mmCIF file of C-alpha atoms in Angstrom:
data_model
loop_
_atom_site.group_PDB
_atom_site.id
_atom_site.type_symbol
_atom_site.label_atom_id
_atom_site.label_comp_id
_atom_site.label_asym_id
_atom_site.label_seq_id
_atom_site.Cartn_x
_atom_site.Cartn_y
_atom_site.Cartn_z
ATOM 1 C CA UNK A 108 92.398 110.538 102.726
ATOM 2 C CA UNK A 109 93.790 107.996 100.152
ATOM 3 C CA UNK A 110 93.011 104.700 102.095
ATOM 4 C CA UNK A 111 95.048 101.277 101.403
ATOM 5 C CA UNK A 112 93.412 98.334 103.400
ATOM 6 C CA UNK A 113 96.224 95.340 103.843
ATOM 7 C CA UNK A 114 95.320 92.291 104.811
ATOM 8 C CA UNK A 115 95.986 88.734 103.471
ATOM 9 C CA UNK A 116 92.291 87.511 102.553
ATOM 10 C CA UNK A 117 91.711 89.008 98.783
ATOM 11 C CA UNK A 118 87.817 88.995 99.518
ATOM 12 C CA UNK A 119 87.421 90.381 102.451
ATOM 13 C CA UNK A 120 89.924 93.096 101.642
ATOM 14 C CA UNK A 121 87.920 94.202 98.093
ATOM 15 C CA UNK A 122 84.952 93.755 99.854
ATOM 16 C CA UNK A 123 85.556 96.122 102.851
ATOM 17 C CA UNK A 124 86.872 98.621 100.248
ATOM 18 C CA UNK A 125 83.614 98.578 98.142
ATOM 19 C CA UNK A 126 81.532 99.058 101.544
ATOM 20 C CA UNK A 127 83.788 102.160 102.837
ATOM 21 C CA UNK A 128 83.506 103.830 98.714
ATOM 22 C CA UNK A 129 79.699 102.954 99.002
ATOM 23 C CA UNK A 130 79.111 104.962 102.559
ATOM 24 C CA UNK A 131 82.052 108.031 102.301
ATOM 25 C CA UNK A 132 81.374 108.521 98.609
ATOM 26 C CA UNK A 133 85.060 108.327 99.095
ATOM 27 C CA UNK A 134 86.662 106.443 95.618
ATOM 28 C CA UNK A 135 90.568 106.553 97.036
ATOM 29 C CA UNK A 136 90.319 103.316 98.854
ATOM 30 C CA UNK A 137 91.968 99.984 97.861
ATOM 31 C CA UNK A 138 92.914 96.971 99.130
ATOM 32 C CA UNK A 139 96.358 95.197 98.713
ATOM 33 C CA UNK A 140 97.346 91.456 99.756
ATOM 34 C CA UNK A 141 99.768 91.619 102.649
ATOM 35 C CA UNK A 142 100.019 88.374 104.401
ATOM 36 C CA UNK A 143 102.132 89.311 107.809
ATOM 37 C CA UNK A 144 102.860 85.831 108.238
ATOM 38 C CA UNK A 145 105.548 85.495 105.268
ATOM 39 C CA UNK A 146 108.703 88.187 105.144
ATOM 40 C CA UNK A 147 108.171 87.674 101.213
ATOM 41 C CA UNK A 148 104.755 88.634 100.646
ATOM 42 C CA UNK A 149 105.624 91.931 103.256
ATOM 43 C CA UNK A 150 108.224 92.823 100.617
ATOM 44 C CA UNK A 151 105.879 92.887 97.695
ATOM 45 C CA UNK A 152 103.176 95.054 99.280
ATOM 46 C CA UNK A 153 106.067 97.568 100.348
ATOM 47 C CA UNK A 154 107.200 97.580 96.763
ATOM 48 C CA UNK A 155 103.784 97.670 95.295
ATOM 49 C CA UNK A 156 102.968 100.649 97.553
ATOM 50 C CA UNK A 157 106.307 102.389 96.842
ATOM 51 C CA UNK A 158 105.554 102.057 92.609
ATOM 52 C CA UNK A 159 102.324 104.305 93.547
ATOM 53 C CA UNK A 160 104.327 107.519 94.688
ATOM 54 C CA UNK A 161 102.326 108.014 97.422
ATOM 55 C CA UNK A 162 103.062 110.074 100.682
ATOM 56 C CA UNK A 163 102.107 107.980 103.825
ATOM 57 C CA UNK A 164 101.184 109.973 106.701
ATOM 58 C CA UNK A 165 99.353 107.195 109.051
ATOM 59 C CA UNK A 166 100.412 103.619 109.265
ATOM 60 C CA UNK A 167 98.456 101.457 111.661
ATOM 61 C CA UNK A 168 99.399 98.385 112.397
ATOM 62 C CA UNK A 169 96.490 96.306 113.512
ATOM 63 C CA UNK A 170 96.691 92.686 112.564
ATOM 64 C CA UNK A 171 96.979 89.370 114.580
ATOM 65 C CA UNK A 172 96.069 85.942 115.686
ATOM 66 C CA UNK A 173 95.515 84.920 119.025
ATOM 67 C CA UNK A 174 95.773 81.683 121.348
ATOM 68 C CA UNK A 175 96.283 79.727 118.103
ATOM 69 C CA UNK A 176 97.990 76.323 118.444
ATOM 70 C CA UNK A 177 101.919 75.710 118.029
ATOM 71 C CA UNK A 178 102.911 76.239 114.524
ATOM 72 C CA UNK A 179 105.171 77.922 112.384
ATOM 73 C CA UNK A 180 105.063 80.578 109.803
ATOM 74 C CA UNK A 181 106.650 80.298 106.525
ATOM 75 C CA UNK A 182 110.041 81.705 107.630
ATOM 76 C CA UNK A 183 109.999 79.524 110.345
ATOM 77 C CA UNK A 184 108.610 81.307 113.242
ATOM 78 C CA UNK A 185 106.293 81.270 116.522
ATOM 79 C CA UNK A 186 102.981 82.372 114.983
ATOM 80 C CA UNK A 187 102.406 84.733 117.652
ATOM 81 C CA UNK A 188 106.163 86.465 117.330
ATOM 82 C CA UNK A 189 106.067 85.943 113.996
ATOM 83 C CA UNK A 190 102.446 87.931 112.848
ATOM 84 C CA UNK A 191 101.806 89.763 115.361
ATOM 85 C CA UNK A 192 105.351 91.287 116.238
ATOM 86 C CA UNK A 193 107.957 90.565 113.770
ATOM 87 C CA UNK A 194 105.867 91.072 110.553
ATOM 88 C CA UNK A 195 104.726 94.601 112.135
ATOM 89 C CA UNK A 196 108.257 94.838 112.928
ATOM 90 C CA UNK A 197 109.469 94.614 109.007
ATOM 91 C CA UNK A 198 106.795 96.192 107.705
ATOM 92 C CA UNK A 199 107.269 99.667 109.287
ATOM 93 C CA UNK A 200 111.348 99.464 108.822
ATOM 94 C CA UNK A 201 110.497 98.857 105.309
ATOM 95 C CA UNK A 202 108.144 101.909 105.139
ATOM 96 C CA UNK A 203 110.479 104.146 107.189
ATOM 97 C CA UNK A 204 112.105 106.046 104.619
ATOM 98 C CA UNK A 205 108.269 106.780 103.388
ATOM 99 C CA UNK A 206 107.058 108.097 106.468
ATOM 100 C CA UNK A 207 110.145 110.326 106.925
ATOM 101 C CA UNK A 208 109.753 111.984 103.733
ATOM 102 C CA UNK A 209 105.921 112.469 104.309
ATOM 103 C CA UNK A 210 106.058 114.279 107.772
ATOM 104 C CA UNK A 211 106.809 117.616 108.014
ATOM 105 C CA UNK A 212 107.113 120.520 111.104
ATOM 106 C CA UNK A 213 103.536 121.096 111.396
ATOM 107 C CA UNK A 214 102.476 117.352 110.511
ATOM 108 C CA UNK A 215 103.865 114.732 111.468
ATOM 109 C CA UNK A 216 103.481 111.775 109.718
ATOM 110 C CA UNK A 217 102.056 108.898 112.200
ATOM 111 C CA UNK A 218 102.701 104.915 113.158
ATOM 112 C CA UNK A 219 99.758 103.394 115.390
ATOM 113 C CA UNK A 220 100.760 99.633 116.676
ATOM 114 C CA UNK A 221 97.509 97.881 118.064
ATOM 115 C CA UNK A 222 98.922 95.963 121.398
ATOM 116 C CA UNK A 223 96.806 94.547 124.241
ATOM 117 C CA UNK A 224 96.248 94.757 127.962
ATOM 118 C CA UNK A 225 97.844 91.145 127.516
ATOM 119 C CA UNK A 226 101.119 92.736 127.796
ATOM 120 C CA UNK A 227 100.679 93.486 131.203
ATOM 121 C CA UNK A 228 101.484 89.881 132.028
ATOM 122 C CA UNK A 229 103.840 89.347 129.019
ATOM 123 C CA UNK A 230 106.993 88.106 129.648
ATOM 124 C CA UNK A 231 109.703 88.560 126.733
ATOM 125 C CA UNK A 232 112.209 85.598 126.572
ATOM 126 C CA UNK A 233 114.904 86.907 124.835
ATOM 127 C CA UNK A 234 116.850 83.766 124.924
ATOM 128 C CA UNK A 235 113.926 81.989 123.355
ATOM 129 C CA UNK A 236 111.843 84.214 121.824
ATOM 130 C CA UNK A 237 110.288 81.320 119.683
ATOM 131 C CA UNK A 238 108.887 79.602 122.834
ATOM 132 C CA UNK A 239 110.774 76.261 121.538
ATOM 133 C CA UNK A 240 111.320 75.169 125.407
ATOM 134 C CA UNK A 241 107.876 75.143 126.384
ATOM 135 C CA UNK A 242 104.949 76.588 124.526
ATOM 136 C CA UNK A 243 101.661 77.967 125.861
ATOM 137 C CA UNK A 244 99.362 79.784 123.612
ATOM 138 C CA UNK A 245 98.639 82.618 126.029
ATOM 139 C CA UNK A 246 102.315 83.371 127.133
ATOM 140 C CA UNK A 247 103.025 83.469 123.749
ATOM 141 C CA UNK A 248 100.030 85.901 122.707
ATOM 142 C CA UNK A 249 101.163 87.981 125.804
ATOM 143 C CA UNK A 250 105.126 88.162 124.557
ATOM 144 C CA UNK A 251 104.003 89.429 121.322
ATOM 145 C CA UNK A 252 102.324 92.378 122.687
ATOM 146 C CA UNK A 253 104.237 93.281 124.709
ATOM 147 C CA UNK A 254 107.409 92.596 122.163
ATOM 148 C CA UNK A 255 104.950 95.904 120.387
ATOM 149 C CA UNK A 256 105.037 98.345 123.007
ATOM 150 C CA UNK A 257 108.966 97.605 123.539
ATOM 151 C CA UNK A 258 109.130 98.211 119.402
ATOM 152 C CA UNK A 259 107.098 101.336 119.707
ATOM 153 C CA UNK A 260 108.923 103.348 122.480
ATOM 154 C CA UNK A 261 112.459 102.403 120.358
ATOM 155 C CA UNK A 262 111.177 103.327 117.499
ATOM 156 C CA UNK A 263 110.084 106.929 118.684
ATOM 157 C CA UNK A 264 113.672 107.256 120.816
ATOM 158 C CA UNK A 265 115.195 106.472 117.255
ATOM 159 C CA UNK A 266 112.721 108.936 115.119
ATOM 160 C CA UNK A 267 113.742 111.701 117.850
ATOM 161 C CA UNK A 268 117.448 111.140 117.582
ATOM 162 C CA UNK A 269 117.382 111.320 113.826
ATOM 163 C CA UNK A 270 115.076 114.537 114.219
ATOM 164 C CA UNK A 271 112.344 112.831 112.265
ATOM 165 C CA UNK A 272 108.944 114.283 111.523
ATOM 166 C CA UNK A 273 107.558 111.099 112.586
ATOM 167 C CA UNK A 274 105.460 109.676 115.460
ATOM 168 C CA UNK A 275 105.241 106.598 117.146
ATOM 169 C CA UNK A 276 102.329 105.284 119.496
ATOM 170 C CA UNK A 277 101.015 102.267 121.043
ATOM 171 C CA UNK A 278 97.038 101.458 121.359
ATOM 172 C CA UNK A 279 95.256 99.230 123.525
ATOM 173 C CA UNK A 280 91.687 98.735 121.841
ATOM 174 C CA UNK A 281 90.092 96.812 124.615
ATOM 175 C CA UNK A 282 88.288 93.981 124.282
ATOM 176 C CA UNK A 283 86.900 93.613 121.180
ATOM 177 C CA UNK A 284 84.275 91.522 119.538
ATOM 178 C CA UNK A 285 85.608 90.400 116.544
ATOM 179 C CA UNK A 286 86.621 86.707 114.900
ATOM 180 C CA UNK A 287 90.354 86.857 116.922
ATOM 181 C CA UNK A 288 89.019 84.791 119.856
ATOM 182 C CA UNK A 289 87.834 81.780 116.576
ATOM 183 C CA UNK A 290 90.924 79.722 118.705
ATOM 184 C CA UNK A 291 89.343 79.992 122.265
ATOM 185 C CA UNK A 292 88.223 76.787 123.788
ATOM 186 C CA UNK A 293 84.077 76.590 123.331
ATOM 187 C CA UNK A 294 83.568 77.286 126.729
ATOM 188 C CA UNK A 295 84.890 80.317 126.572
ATOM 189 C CA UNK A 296 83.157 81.203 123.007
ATOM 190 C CA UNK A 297 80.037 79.991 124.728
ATOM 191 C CA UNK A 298 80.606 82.184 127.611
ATOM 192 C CA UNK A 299 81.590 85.195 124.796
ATOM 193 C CA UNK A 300 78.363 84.578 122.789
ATOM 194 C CA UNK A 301 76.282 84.818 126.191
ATOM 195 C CA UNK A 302 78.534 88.352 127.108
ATOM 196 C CA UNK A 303 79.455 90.135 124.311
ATOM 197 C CA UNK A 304 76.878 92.641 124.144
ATOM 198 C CA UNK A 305 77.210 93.805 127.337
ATOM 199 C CA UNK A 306 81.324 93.380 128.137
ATOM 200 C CA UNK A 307 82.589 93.664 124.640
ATOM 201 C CA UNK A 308 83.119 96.737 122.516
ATOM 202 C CA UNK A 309 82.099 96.541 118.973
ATOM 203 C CA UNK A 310 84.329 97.110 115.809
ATOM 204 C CA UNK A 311 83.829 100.295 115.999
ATOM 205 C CA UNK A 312 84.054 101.149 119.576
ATOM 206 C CA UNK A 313 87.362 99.073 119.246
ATOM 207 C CA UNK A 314 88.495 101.157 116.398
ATOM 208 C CA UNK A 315 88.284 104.627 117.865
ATOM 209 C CA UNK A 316 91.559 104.611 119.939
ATOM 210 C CA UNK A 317 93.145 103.866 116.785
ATOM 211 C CA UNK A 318 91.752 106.136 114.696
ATOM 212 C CA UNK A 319 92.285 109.257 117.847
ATOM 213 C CA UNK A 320 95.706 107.931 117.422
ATOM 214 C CA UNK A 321 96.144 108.535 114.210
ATOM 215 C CA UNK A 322 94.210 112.018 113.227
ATOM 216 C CA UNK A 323 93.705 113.582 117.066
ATOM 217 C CA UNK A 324 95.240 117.325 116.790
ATOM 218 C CA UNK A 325 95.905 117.111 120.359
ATOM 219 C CA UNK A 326 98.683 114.318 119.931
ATOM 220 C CA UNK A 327 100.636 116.301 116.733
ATOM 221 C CA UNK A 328 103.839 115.794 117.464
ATOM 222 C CA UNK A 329 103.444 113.292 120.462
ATOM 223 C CA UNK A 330 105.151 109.925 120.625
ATOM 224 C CA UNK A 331 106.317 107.222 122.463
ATOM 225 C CA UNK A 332 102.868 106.669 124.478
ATOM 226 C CA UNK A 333 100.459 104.201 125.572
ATOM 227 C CA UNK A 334 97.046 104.648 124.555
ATOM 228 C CA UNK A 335 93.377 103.422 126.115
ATOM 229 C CA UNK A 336 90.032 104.786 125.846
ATOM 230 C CA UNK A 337 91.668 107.625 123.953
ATOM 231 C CA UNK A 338 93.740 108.843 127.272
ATOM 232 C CA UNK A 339 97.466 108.346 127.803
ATOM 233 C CA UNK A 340 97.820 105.455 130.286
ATOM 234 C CA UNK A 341 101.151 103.510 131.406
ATOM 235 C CA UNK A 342 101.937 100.156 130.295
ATOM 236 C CA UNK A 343 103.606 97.257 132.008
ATOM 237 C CA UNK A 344 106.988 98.358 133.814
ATOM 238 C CA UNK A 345 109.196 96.319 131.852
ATOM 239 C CA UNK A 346 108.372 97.926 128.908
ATOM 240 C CA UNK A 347 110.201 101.273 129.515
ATOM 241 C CA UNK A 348 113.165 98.968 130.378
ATOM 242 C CA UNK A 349 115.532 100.751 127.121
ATOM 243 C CA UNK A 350 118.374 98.170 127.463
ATOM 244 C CA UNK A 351 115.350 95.530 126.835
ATOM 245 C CA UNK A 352 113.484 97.915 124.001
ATOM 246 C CA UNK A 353 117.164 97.988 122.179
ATOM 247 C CA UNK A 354 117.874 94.211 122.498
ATOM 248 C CA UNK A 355 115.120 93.003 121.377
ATOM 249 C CA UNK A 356 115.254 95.960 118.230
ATOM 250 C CA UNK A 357 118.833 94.102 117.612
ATOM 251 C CA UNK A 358 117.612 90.599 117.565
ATOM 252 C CA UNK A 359 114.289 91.915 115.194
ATOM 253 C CA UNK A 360 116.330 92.771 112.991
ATOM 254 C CA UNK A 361 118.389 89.899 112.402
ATOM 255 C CA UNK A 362 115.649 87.889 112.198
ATOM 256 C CA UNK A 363 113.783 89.875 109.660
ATOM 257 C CA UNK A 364 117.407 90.474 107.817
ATOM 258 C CA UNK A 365 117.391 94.289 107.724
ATOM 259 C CA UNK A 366 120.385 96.611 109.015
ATOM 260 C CA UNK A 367 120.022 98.241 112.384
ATOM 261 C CA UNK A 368 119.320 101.504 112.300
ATOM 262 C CA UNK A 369 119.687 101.516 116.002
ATOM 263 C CA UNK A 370 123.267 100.427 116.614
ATOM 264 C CA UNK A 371 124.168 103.761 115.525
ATOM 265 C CA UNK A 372 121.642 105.250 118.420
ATOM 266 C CA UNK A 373 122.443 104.782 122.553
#
């Protein structure tokens, strides 16, 4: 595979690149500066990517922040919403077209959104989606993912309508040990350091849901589904709610200032 690592720290990014080259003797791997967190800087990765001619047959969208404090991102939005959800949200209708062109019958060309168990107590405010009456960190984490699993089961009722050779799933990695939880309280990093090892998955433990997700034979073809531990679980009721999945696609995309492909779809 031809592997393009985007992230926004330049690097981390060139560095993770070299270390994958170095240990799959593997030279198609690059990194390219995507910061999720600006609408502008998602515009010039899609448009650097698109200038290479390349098919793209697996995009995963794994980035986030988590429990950070109130604060906005460039464009003006909830940090959580903003990163997590509504730069995922752009990116893939930006990429769209690619994807569609790069499946096929017998291979469908793949999107993998990284959510959370936190979505099981998410709660999306649609009349304040920017958590501008009252703000809470966690409540805010927990809208965002579950604002992904809403955007994933759309998307793949869309894809099917317009007969596209694309999939669409969601994956729950677990918990994870990595430098997301650098906002928790000390306690709580004190009690993490003191647990990790024995309730917390590494990296790569983390990653493998993902990665199922995106090259497993047995889900060719297969969208529209919740993933943990690499089997098909259900997610949180109110996310198969499809008046709620196409509201919120509506209000994504006048936020992000992109047409809605949906309006034409029931």
């Amino acid at each position: 595979m031809h592997v393009i690592i985007a992230g926004n720290d330049e690097n981390e990014g060139r560095e993770a690149a070299r270390k994958i080259k170095e240990e799959t003797v593997n030279e198609k791997v690059e990194f390219l500066h995507c910061d999720l967190a600006s609408m502008k800087s998602i515009r010039q990765f899609v448009q650097q990517f698109k200038a290479r001619n390349c098919p793209l047959h697996v995009l995963v969208n794994n980035a986030g922040v988590m429990l950070v404090p109130e604060r906005k991102t460039e464009d003006g939005f909830e940090e959580h919403f903003g990163l997590n959800y509504l730069g995922h949200f752009l990116l893939t209708n930006l990429l769209l077209e690619t994807l569609k062109q790069s499946g096929t019958h017998s291979h469908n060309a793949r999107v993998i959104t990284v959510s959370s168990a936190t979505h099981y107590v998410g709660r999306l405010h649609l009349n304040d989606l920017q958590s501008r009456c009252s703000y809470s960190p966690h409540g805010a984490y927990a809208q965002s993912k579950l604002a992904l699993v809403l955007f994933t089961y759309r998307l793949q009722h869309l894809l099917t309508a317009d007969g596209s050779h694309v999939t669409a799933n969601v994956v729950d990695p677990g918990v994870v040990n990595t430098e997301l939880y650098r906002n928790v309280c000390w306690a709580t990093k004190v009690v993490k350091w003191m647990t990790a090892w024995l309730f917390f998955k590494t990296p790569e433990e983390g990653a493998s849901t993902s990665i199922y997700a995106a090259v497993s034979p047995e889900l060719e073809g297969v969208g529209g589904i919740y993933l943990y531990n690499e089997q098909r679980t259900k997610s949180t009721d109110a996310s198969y709610d499809e008046e709620l999945q196409r509201r919120l696609w509506t209000e994504s995309c006048k936020m992000t200032r992109i047409s809605d492909i949906g309006s034409r779809s029931p």
